[in-house]
Coordinates of C-alpha atoms in Angstrom, one line a residue:
Chain Q
M1 CA -33.2 -1.1 -3.8
S2 CA -31.9 -0.5 -0.3
T3 CA -29.3 2.2 0.0
L4 CA -26.7 -0.2 1.4
R5 CA -27.2 -2.6 -1.5
Q6 CA -27.2 0.3 -4.0
E7 CA -23.9 1.6 -2.6
D8 CA -22.3 -1.9 -2.7
S9 CA -23.4 -2.4 -6.3
F10 CA -22.0 1.1 -7.2
R11 CA -18.7 0.4 -5.6
L12 CA -18.3 -3.1 -7.2
A13 CA -19.6 -1.9 -10.6
R14 CA -16.8 0.6 -10.8
K15 CA -14.3 -2.3 -10.6
S16 CA -15.7 -4.4 -13.4
Q17 CA -12.9 -3.8 -15.8
A18 CA -10.2 -4.6 -13.2
L19 CA -12.0 -7.7 -12.0
R20 CA -12.3 -9.0 -15.6
L21 CA -8.6 -8.2 -16.3
R22 CA -7.6 -10.1 -13.2
A23 CA -9.5 -13.2 -14.2
E24 CA -8.3 -13.0 -17.8
F25 CA -4.6 -12.4 -16.9
T26 CA -4.6 -15.2 -14.3
Q27 CA -5.9 -17.6 -16.9
C28 CA -3.3 -16.5 -19.4
L29 CA -0.5 -17.0 -16.9
R30 CA -1.9 -20.4 -15.9
R31 CA -2.0 -21.5 -19.5
R32 CA 1.6 -20.5 -20.1
F33 CA 2.8 -22.4 -17.0
L34 CA 1.0 -25.5 -18.0
E35 CA 2.4 -25.3 -21.6
Q36 CA 5.9 -25.3 -20.1
G37 CA 5.3 -28.3 -18.0
F38 CA 4.8 -26.6 -14.6
L39 CA 2.7 -28.4 -12.0
E40 CA 0.1 -26.3 -10.2
V41 CA 0.3 -27.0 -6.5
E42 CA -1.6 -25.9 -3.4
T43 CA 0.0 -25.6 0.1
P44 CA -1.7 -24.7 3.4
L45 CA -2.4 -21.1 4.2
R46 CA -2.2 -21.9 7.9
I47 CA 1.3 -23.0 9.0
P48 CA 3.1 -23.6 12.3
S49 CA 5.9 -21.1 11.6
P50 CA 6.6 -18.7 8.8
A51 CA 10.2 -18.2 7.5
P52 CA 11.9 -16.1 10.2
E53 CA 12.6 -12.7 8.6
E54 CA 13.3 -9.5 10.4
H55 CA 10.8 -7.3 8.6
I56 CA 7.9 -9.5 7.8
E57 CA 5.1 -9.9 10.3
A58 CA 2.8 -12.9 10.3
L59 CA -0.8 -12.9 11.5
A60 CA -1.4 -15.3 14.3
S61 CA -4.1 -18.0 13.7
D62 CA -5.1 -20.2 16.6
G63 CA -1.6 -20.9 17.8
W64 CA -0.2 -21.1 14.3
F65 CA 0.3 -18.4 11.6
L66 CA -1.3 -17.5 8.3
Q67 CA 1.5 -17.8 5.7
T68 CA 3.4 -14.7 4.7
S69 CA 4.5 -16.6 1.6
P70 CA 4.2 -20.2 0.4
E71 CA 8.0 -20.4 0.0
L72 CA 8.8 -23.0 2.7
C73 CA 6.2 -25.6 1.7
M74 CA 6.9 -25.1 -2.0
K75 CA 10.6 -25.7 -1.6
R76 CA 9.8 -28.9 0.3
I77 CA 7.8 -30.1 -2.7
L78 CA 10.7 -29.1 -5.0
A79 CA 13.2 -30.9 -2.7
A80 CA 11.1 -34.1 -3.2
G81 CA 12.0 -34.0 -6.9
Y82 CA 9.1 -32.1 -8.5
P83 CA 11.1 -30.0 -11.1
R84 CA 8.8 -27.1 -11.9
I85 CA 5.9 -25.9 -9.7
F86 CA 3.7 -22.9 -9.5
Q87 CA 0.9 -21.6 -7.3
F88 CA -1.6 -18.8 -7.1
C89 CA -2.4 -18.2 -3.4
K90 CA -3.3 -15.7 -0.7
C91 CA -0.6 -14.4 1.6
F92 CA -1.1 -12.4 4.8
R93 CA 1.2 -9.8 6.4
A94 CA 0.3 -7.9 9.5
G95 CA 0.3 -4.1 9.5
E96 CA 0.8 -3.7 5.8
R97 CA -1.8 -1.3 4.5
G98 CA -1.4 1.4 1.9
G99 CA -2.0 2.4 -1.7
R100 CA 0.1 -0.6 -2.7
H101 CA -0.4 -2.9 0.2
L102 CA -3.2 -5.1 1.5
P103 CA -2.8 -7.2 4.6
E104 CA -4.3 -10.1 2.5
F105 CA -3.0 -10.2 -1.0
S106 CA -2.6 -12.5 -4.0
M107 CA 0.8 -14.0 -4.8
L108 CA 2.0 -16.0 -7.8
E109 CA 5.0 -18.1 -6.9
W110 CA 7.0 -20.4 -9.1
Y111 CA 10.1 -22.5 -8.7
A112 CA 12.3 -24.5 -11.1
L113 CA 15.1 -26.9 -10.4
H114 CA 18.5 -26.5 -12.0
T115 CA 17.9 -22.8 -12.6
D116 CA 19.7 -19.8 -11.3
Y117 CA 18.5 -16.2 -11.0
Q118 CA 19.9 -15.2 -14.4
M119 CA 17.8 -17.9 -16.1
L120 CA 14.9 -17.1 -13.9
M121 CA 15.0 -13.4 -15.0
R122 CA 14.9 -14.6 -18.6
Q123 CA 12.0 -17.0 -17.8
C124 CA 10.1 -14.3 -16.0
E125 CA 10.4 -11.7 -18.7
A126 CA 9.4 -14.2 -21.4
L127 CA 6.4 -15.4 -19.4
L128 CA 5.1 -11.9 -18.5
Q129 CA 5.7 -10.6 -22.0
S130 CA 3.7 -13.5 -23.6
A131 CA 0.9 -13.2 -21.0
L132 CA 0.7 -9.4 -21.5
A133 CA 0.6 -10.0 -25.3
D134 CA -2.3 -12.4 -24.7
T135 CA -4.2 -9.6 -23.0
G136 CA -3.5 -7.2 -25.9
H137 CA -0.3 -5.6 -24.8
S138 CA 2.4 -6.8 -27.1
E139 CA 4.4 -3.6 -27.5
K140 CA 3.6 -1.4 -24.5
I141 CA 1.4 -0.8 -21.6
I142 CA 0.4 2.5 -20.1
W143 CA 0.2 3.0 -16.4
R144 CA -0.5 6.4 -14.8
N145 CA 0.6 8.2 -17.9
Q146 CA 3.9 6.3 -18.1
I147 CA 4.4 4.3 -21.4
I148 CA 6.2 1.1 -20.4
R149 CA 7.7 -0.6 -23.5
L150 CA 7.7 -4.3 -23.4
P151 CA 10.1 -5.7 -26.0
L152 CA 12.8 -8.1 -24.6
P153 CA 15.3 -8.1 -23.0
W154 CA 14.2 -6.0 -20.1
E155 CA 16.9 -3.9 -18.5
R156 CA 19.1 -5.3 -15.7
I157 CA 20.7 -2.9 -13.2
T158 CA 22.6 -3.9 -10.1
V159 CA 21.5 -2.3 -6.8
K160 CA 25.0 -0.7 -6.6
D161 CA 24.7 1.0 -10.0
A162 CA 21.1 2.0 -9.4
F163 CA 22.1 3.8 -6.2
S164 CA 25.0 5.6 -8.0
R165 CA 22.7 6.5 -10.9
Y166 CA 19.6 7.7 -8.9
A167 CA 20.4 8.2 -5.2
P168 CA 22.2 11.2 -3.5
V169 CA 24.2 8.7 -1.4
S170 CA 26.2 5.6 -2.5
L171 CA 24.9 2.1 -1.7
Q172 CA 27.8 1.7 0.8
N173 CA 26.9 4.9 2.7
A174 CA 23.2 4.1 2.7
L175 CA 23.9 0.7 4.2
A176 CA 26.3 2.1 6.8
G177 CA 23.8 4.7 7.9
G178 CA 21.0 2.1 8.1
R179 CA 19.1 4.0 5.4
F180 CA 19.0 1.4 2.7
D181 CA 15.2 1.0 2.5
E182 CA 14.6 4.8 2.9
V183 CA 16.9 5.7 0.1
L184 CA 15.7 2.8 -2.1
T185 CA 12.1 3.8 -1.8
E186 CA 12.5 7.5 -2.0
H187 CA 15.2 8.0 -4.7
V188 CA 15.7 4.7 -6.5
E189 CA 12.4 2.9 -6.9
P190 CA 10.5 5.8 -8.5
N191 CA 13.0 5.7 -11.4
L192 CA 12.8 2.0 -12.0
G193 CA 10.7 0.6 -14.8
C194 CA 9.2 3.8 -16.1
D195 CA 10.2 3.4 -19.8
H196 CA 10.5 -0.4 -19.7
P197 CA 10.4 -3.1 -17.0
V198 CA 13.7 -3.3 -15.0
F199 CA 15.3 -6.0 -13.0
L200 CA 17.1 -4.6 -10.0
C201 CA 19.6 -7.3 -9.1
D202 CA 22.6 -8.3 -7.0
Y203 CA 21.3 -7.2 -3.6
P204 CA 23.6 -6.7 -0.6
A205 CA 24.2 -10.1 1.1
S206 CA 22.5 -8.8 4.3
M207 CA 19.3 -8.3 2.4
A208 CA 18.8 -11.9 1.4
A209 CA 17.2 -14.1 4.0
L210 CA 16.8 -17.1 1.7
A211 CA 18.9 -16.3 -1.3
K212 CA 22.2 -17.8 -2.4
L213 CA 25.3 -15.5 -2.3
K214 CA 26.9 -14.8 -5.6
E215 CA 29.6 -17.2 -6.9
G216 CA 32.9 -15.2 -6.7
D217 CA 31.3 -12.2 -4.9
P218 CA 29.9 -13.1 -1.5
A219 CA 29.1 -9.4 -0.8
V220 CA 26.0 -9.7 -2.9
A221 CA 23.2 -12.2 -3.2
E222 CA 21.8 -13.7 -6.4
R223 CA 18.5 -11.9 -5.9
F224 CA 16.5 -9.6 -8.1
E225 CA 13.3 -7.5 -8.0
L226 CA 11.2 -6.7 -11.0
Y227 CA 10.0 -3.1 -11.3
M228 CA 7.3 -1.6 -13.6
G229 CA 6.4 2.0 -13.4
G230 CA 8.4 2.5 -10.2
M231 CA 6.5 -0.2 -8.5
E232 CA 7.9 -3.4 -7.1
I233 CA 6.2 -6.3 -8.9
A234 CA 8.2 -9.5 -8.1
N235 CA 11.1 -10.8 -6.1
G236 CA 13.2 -13.8 -7.1
F237 CA 16.5 -15.4 -6.4
S238 CA 18.8 -18.4 -6.7
E239 CA 17.7 -20.4 -3.7
L240 CA 20.0 -21.0 -0.8
T241 CA 20.4 -24.7 -0.6
D242 CA 22.9 -24.9 2.3
A243 CA 20.8 -26.0 5.3
Q244 CA 23.5 -25.0 7.8
E245 CA 23.8 -21.5 6.3
Q246 CA 20.0 -21.1 6.2
R247 CA 19.8 -22.1 9.9
R248 CA 22.4 -19.5 10.8
R249 CA 20.5 -16.8 8.9
F250 CA 17.2 -17.8 10.5
E251 CA 18.9 -17.7 14.0
E252 CA 20.2 -14.2 13.2
A253 CA 16.7 -13.1 12.1
L254 CA 15.1 -14.6 15.2
E255 CA 17.6 -12.8 17.4
A256 CA 17.0 -9.5 15.7
R257 CA 13.2 -10.1 16.1
A258 CA 13.6 -10.9 19.8
A259 CA 15.7 -7.8 20.4
K260 CA 12.8 -5.7 19.0
D261 CA 10.2 -7.7 21.0
L262 CA 8.5 -9.0 17.8
A263 CA 6.5 -12.2 17.7
R264 CA 8.4 -15.4 18.2
Y265 CA 8.5 -17.9 15.3
A266 CA 9.6 -21.5 15.8
M267 CA 12.6 -22.7 13.7
P268 CA 11.0 -24.3 10.6
E269 CA 12.7 -27.7 11.1
P270 CA 10.9 -29.7 8.4
F271 CA 12.0 -27.1 5.8
L272 CA 15.6 -27.1 7.0
A273 CA 15.6 -30.9 6.8
A274 CA 14.2 -30.7 3.2
L275 CA 17.0 -28.2 2.2
E276 CA 19.6 -31.0 2.7
G277 CA 18.4 -32.6 -0.4
L278 CA 17.4 -29.6 -2.5
P279 CA 19.3 -29.4 -5.8
P280 CA 20.3 -25.9 -7.2
C281 CA 17.1 -24.0 -8.0
A282 CA 15.5 -20.6 -8.2
G283 CA 12.1 -19.2 -7.4
I284 CA 10.1 -16.0 -7.6
A285 CA 7.1 -14.4 -5.9
L286 CA 5.0 -12.0 -8.0
G287 CA 2.4 -9.7 -6.5
M288 CA -0.7 -10.4 -8.6
D289 CA -2.6 -7.3 -7.3
R290 CA 0.2 -5.1 -8.3
I291 CA 0.5 -6.3 -11.9
I292 CA -3.3 -6.1 -12.2
M293 CA -3.0 -2.5 -11.1
I294 CA -0.7 -1.9 -14.1
L295 CA -3.0 -3.8 -16.5
A296 CA -6.1 -2.0 -15.3
D297 CA -4.2 1.4 -15.2
A298 CA -5.3 1.6 -11.5
P299 CA -3.5 4.0 -9.1
N300 CA -4.5 2.2 -6.0
I301 CA -4.4 -1.5 -5.0
D302 CA -8.0 -1.2 -3.6
D303 CA -9.1 -0.6 -7.2
V304 CA -8.3 -4.2 -8.3
V305 CA -9.8 -6.3 -5.5
A306 CA -13.5 -6.6 -5.0
F307 CA -13.3 -6.2 -1.2
P308 CA -10.6 -4.1 0.5
P309 CA -10.7 -5.0 4.2
E310 CA -12.5 -1.8 5.2
T311 CA -15.5 -2.7 3.0
L312 CA -16.2 -6.0 4.8
Chain C
M1 CA 1.7 7.8 23.1
Y2 CA 1.1 6.8 19.5
T3 CA 3.2 4.2 17.7
A4 CA 3.9 4.2 13.9
S5 CA 1.0 1.9 13.2
D6 CA -1.4 4.6 14.6
L7 CA -0.2 7.1 12.0
R8 CA -2.8 8.0 9.4
K9 CA -4.1 11.1 7.6
G10 CA -5.7 13.5 10.1
L11 CA -3.9 12.3 13.2
R12 CA -2.6 15.1 15.4
L13 CA 0.8 15.0 17.1
K14 CA 2.8 17.3 19.3
I15 CA 6.2 18.0 17.9
D16 CA 8.5 20.6 19.5
N17 CA 5.6 22.0 21.5
D18 CA 3.5 22.7 18.4
P19 CA 0.4 20.8 17.3
Y20 CA 0.8 19.1 13.9
V21 CA -1.7 17.3 11.8
I22 CA -0.8 14.6 9.2
T23 CA -2.0 15.9 5.9
E24 CA -0.6 13.2 3.7
F25 CA 0.2 9.6 4.7
N26 CA 1.9 6.9 2.7
F27 CA 2.7 3.4 3.9
V28 CA 5.9 2.3 2.1
K29 CA 7.6 -1.1 2.4
P30 CA 9.9 -3.0 0.1
G31 CA 8.7 -6.6 0.1
K32 CA 11.7 -7.8 2.2
G33 CA 12.5 -4.5 3.7
Q34 CA 11.3 -2.4 6.7
A35 CA 8.0 -0.6 6.9
L36 CA 8.3 3.1 6.4
Y37 CA 5.6 5.7 7.2
R38 CA 6.0 8.7 5.0
C39 CA 4.1 11.7 6.4
K40 CA 3.5 15.2 5.4
L41 CA 2.8 17.2 8.5
K42 CA 1.2 20.6 8.8
N43 CA 1.8 22.9 11.8
M44 CA -1.7 23.7 13.0
L45 CA -0.5 27.2 14.2
T46 CA 1.6 28.4 11.4
G47 CA 0.4 26.2 8.5
S48 CA 3.9 25.4 7.5
Q49 CA 4.4 21.9 6.2
F50 CA 7.3 19.4 6.2
E51 CA 7.8 15.8 5.2
R52 CA 9.3 13.1 7.3
T53 CA 9.6 9.4 7.2
F54 CA 9.0 7.4 10.3
R55 CA 9.8 3.8 11.2
S56 CA 7.9 1.2 13.2
V57 CA 10.1 1.9 16.3
D58 CA 9.1 5.6 16.5
V59 CA 6.7 6.9 19.1
F60 CA 4.7 10.1 19.1
E61 CA 3.1 12.4 21.6
P62 CA -0.5 13.2 21.0
A63 CA -1.3 16.9 20.6
D64 CA -3.3 18.2 23.6
L65 CA -6.3 19.7 21.7
R66 CA -9.7 20.4 23.1
E67 CA -12.9 21.1 21.2
K68 CA -15.6 23.5 22.3
K69 CA -19.1 23.9 20.7
M70 CA -19.6 27.4 19.3
Q71 CA -22.1 28.9 16.9
Y72 CA -21.0 30.2 13.5
L73 CA -22.2 33.8 13.3
Y74 CA -20.9 35.5 10.2
K75 CA -17.9 36.2 8.0
E76 CA -16.3 39.6 8.2
G77 CA -13.6 40.3 5.6
D78 CA -11.3 37.3 5.9
K79 CA -12.4 36.5 9.5
F80 CA -15.0 34.0 10.5
C81 CA -16.8 34.9 13.7
F82 CA -18.0 32.2 16.2
M83 CA -19.7 32.6 19.6
D84 CA -19.5 30.5 22.7
N85 CA -23.2 30.1 23.6
E86 CA -22.4 29.7 27.3
T87 CA -20.1 32.7 27.9
F88 CA -21.2 34.7 24.8
E89 CA -17.5 35.2 24.1
Q90 CA -16.7 35.7 20.5
V91 CA -13.7 34.3 18.8
Y92 CA -12.3 34.8 15.3
L93 CA -10.7 32.4 12.9
T94 CA -8.8 33.3 9.7
E95 CA -9.6 31.7 6.3
G96 CA -6.5 29.7 6.7
Q97 CA -7.6 28.4 10.0
V98 CA -11.0 27.4 8.7
G99 CA -9.5 25.8 5.6
D100 CA -11.6 23.3 3.7
A101 CA -14.3 23.4 6.4
V102 CA -15.7 26.4 4.6
N103 CA -17.2 23.8 2.2
F104 CA -19.3 22.4 4.9
L105 CA -20.1 25.5 7.0
L106 CA -23.7 26.7 7.2
D107 CA -24.8 30.0 8.8
N108 CA -25.7 29.6 12.5
I109 CA -24.7 26.0 12.7
E110 CA -22.8 24.8 15.7
A111 CA -19.2 23.9 15.1
E112 CA -16.5 22.5 17.2
I113 CA -13.8 25.1 17.7
L114 CA -10.4 23.6 18.2
L115 CA -8.5 24.9 21.1
F116 CA -4.8 24.3 21.6
E117 CA -3.8 25.4 25.1
D118 CA -7.1 27.4 25.3
R119 CA -6.3 29.3 22.1
P120 CA -8.7 28.9 19.2
I121 CA -6.7 27.6 16.3
G122 CA -9.1 26.0 14.0
I123 CA -12.5 24.4 13.4
S124 CA -13.1 20.8 13.9
L125 CA -15.9 19.3 11.8
P126 CA -17.4 15.9 12.5
N127 CA -16.0 13.3 10.1
F128 CA -19.3 13.2 8.4
V129 CA -21.8 15.9 7.6
E130 CA -25.2 15.6 5.9
L131 CA -26.1 18.3 3.3
V132 CA -28.9 18.8 0.9
V133 CA -28.3 18.7 -2.8
T134 CA -29.4 22.1 -4.2
E135 CA -28.5 21.7 -7.9
A136 CA -28.4 18.4 -9.8
E137 CA -29.0 17.2 -13.3
P138 CA -32.0 14.8 -13.4
W139 CA -31.4 11.1 -12.9
A140 CA -31.4 8.9 -16.1
K141 CA -33.4 5.8 -15.2
G142 CA -31.7 2.4 -15.5
D143 CA -28.4 3.9 -14.7
T144 CA -28.3 2.8 -11.0
V145 CA -25.3 0.4 -11.1
S146 CA -23.3 1.7 -13.9
G147 CA -20.7 3.2 -11.5
A148 CA -20.9 6.6 -13.3
T149 CA -20.8 9.9 -11.4
K150 CA -22.0 13.4 -11.9
P151 CA -21.3 16.8 -10.2
V152 CA -23.9 18.3 -8.0
K153 CA -24.0 21.4 -5.8
V154 CA -24.9 21.2 -2.1
Q155 CA -26.4 24.0 0.1
T156 CA -23.0 25.4 1.1
G157 CA -22.2 25.9 -2.6
Y158 CA -19.7 23.1 -2.6
T159 CA -19.5 21.0 -5.8
I160 CA -19.1 17.2 -5.3
L161 CA -19.2 14.1 -7.4
V162 CA -22.0 11.7 -6.6
P163 CA -23.6 8.6 -8.2
T164 CA -26.0 9.4 -11.0
F165 CA -29.0 8.2 -8.9
I166 CA -28.8 11.2 -6.6
S167 CA -31.3 13.9 -7.3
E168 CA -32.0 17.5 -6.3
G169 CA -33.5 17.9 -2.8
E170 CA -31.9 14.7 -1.5
K171 CA -29.7 14.7 1.5
I172 CA -26.2 13.1 1.2
R173 CA -23.5 12.2 3.7
I174 CA -20.1 13.6 3.0
D175 CA -16.7 12.6 4.5
T176 CA -15.3 16.0 5.6
R177 CA -11.7 14.6 5.7
T178 CA -11.7 13.7 2.0
G179 CA -14.5 16.0 0.8
E180 CA -16.0 12.9 -1.0
Y181 CA -19.5 11.6 -1.2
L182 CA -20.2 8.6 1.0
T183 CA -23.9 7.7 0.9
R184 CA -27.4 8.9 0.3
V185 CA -29.4 9.7 3.5
K186 CA -33.0 8.4 3.5
G187 CA -35.9 10.4 4.9

């Protein structure tokens, strides 16, 4: 055998457990979705404009962009009256590379009409719990020496309470000082989901590009993130269905991007038009590579994909 | 100038007139949040370390470091002696300044001595070195693609994990930044 071929076989052979778990878990999830009447859909990877968000960078592709998420197209399908849809797909984000980030990664997204973020959290925990049980983890799963116990319901904690429990500064002060992400990642996240999965919910309204604000409390958005072992696994919310408000938020994001000299995105007009007819609904994006890391007890995202970009 | 996206382990920056090297690097980003670049930096003169989180808008001054080829002569106490083969000037580095490079340092080899404003402050190894395996358990046939590793010793005395198909007397390439096995060298 040539040395190059031997090295490649060696590298890939070490991933056999993770690659098998990925295939198995994907099939378990797919089966659960189909049982519950979800329609599996496919949307284009290459799109004219991603959702304008201040902190998400798309990769350019021959005048268009590779999708940063399938959100816009999936909500257009939803607006046409399809009540429950899901998709496994690749998403691309420029400049994101680290132990938990790949510039090309696998996303599972699902949406349901006449659902809000509270219902979606229940749906999410039930779905993951049953799919984890299918793969032999009915009571607990161990990731990096942390025993994560799986019985329902999983904990809910608001962003505000999580800051006062774990951070040296209050949510209000972190926001005022422009240090929300820093404090969140350094002090809050490492404590979330270590004993059992946790939903971090009710994000500040300013941190919700496409989420609906909470009824009776417009300072927060009906948005949550699922954490396991201190790692962000999924992000879901009650969808904003007010086209005018959505346009205003996109304009704000586009201005913020222009001020920082970031890539210009066109206003996604067909999506805004579709929003006019979108009933109340909720949707969630789950990082498949991340949850496979937990399943395979892998410390690094590179361990669960056959080809990290550097190996190509 | 460097931008935040240039940051990585091993990059050298000038901060407050001192040269720093990034010893640990972590890219952190909440899905919807801003990218953060969490670095542990080591002062290349004093060895002191600190942690700092940078953002994508931050810019950095490269450290003005020069490398000069010198020959490694001997170790005396805790000093490593190197000689400039052009001027015959001898310079000394401490154990701390040599650091992990000691794992890859053979007598009489040429090494790049790191100069910061003409002062020798450390040793700069190539990213990859090739060393001969001097001690290894024999290779069990049929084990070529199992993904298993075994420890072997190389000629500097350094112990390293390699695939089981590596045998004694073979030359292997090592990444000096991570200290890890990269590949077998044929011939």
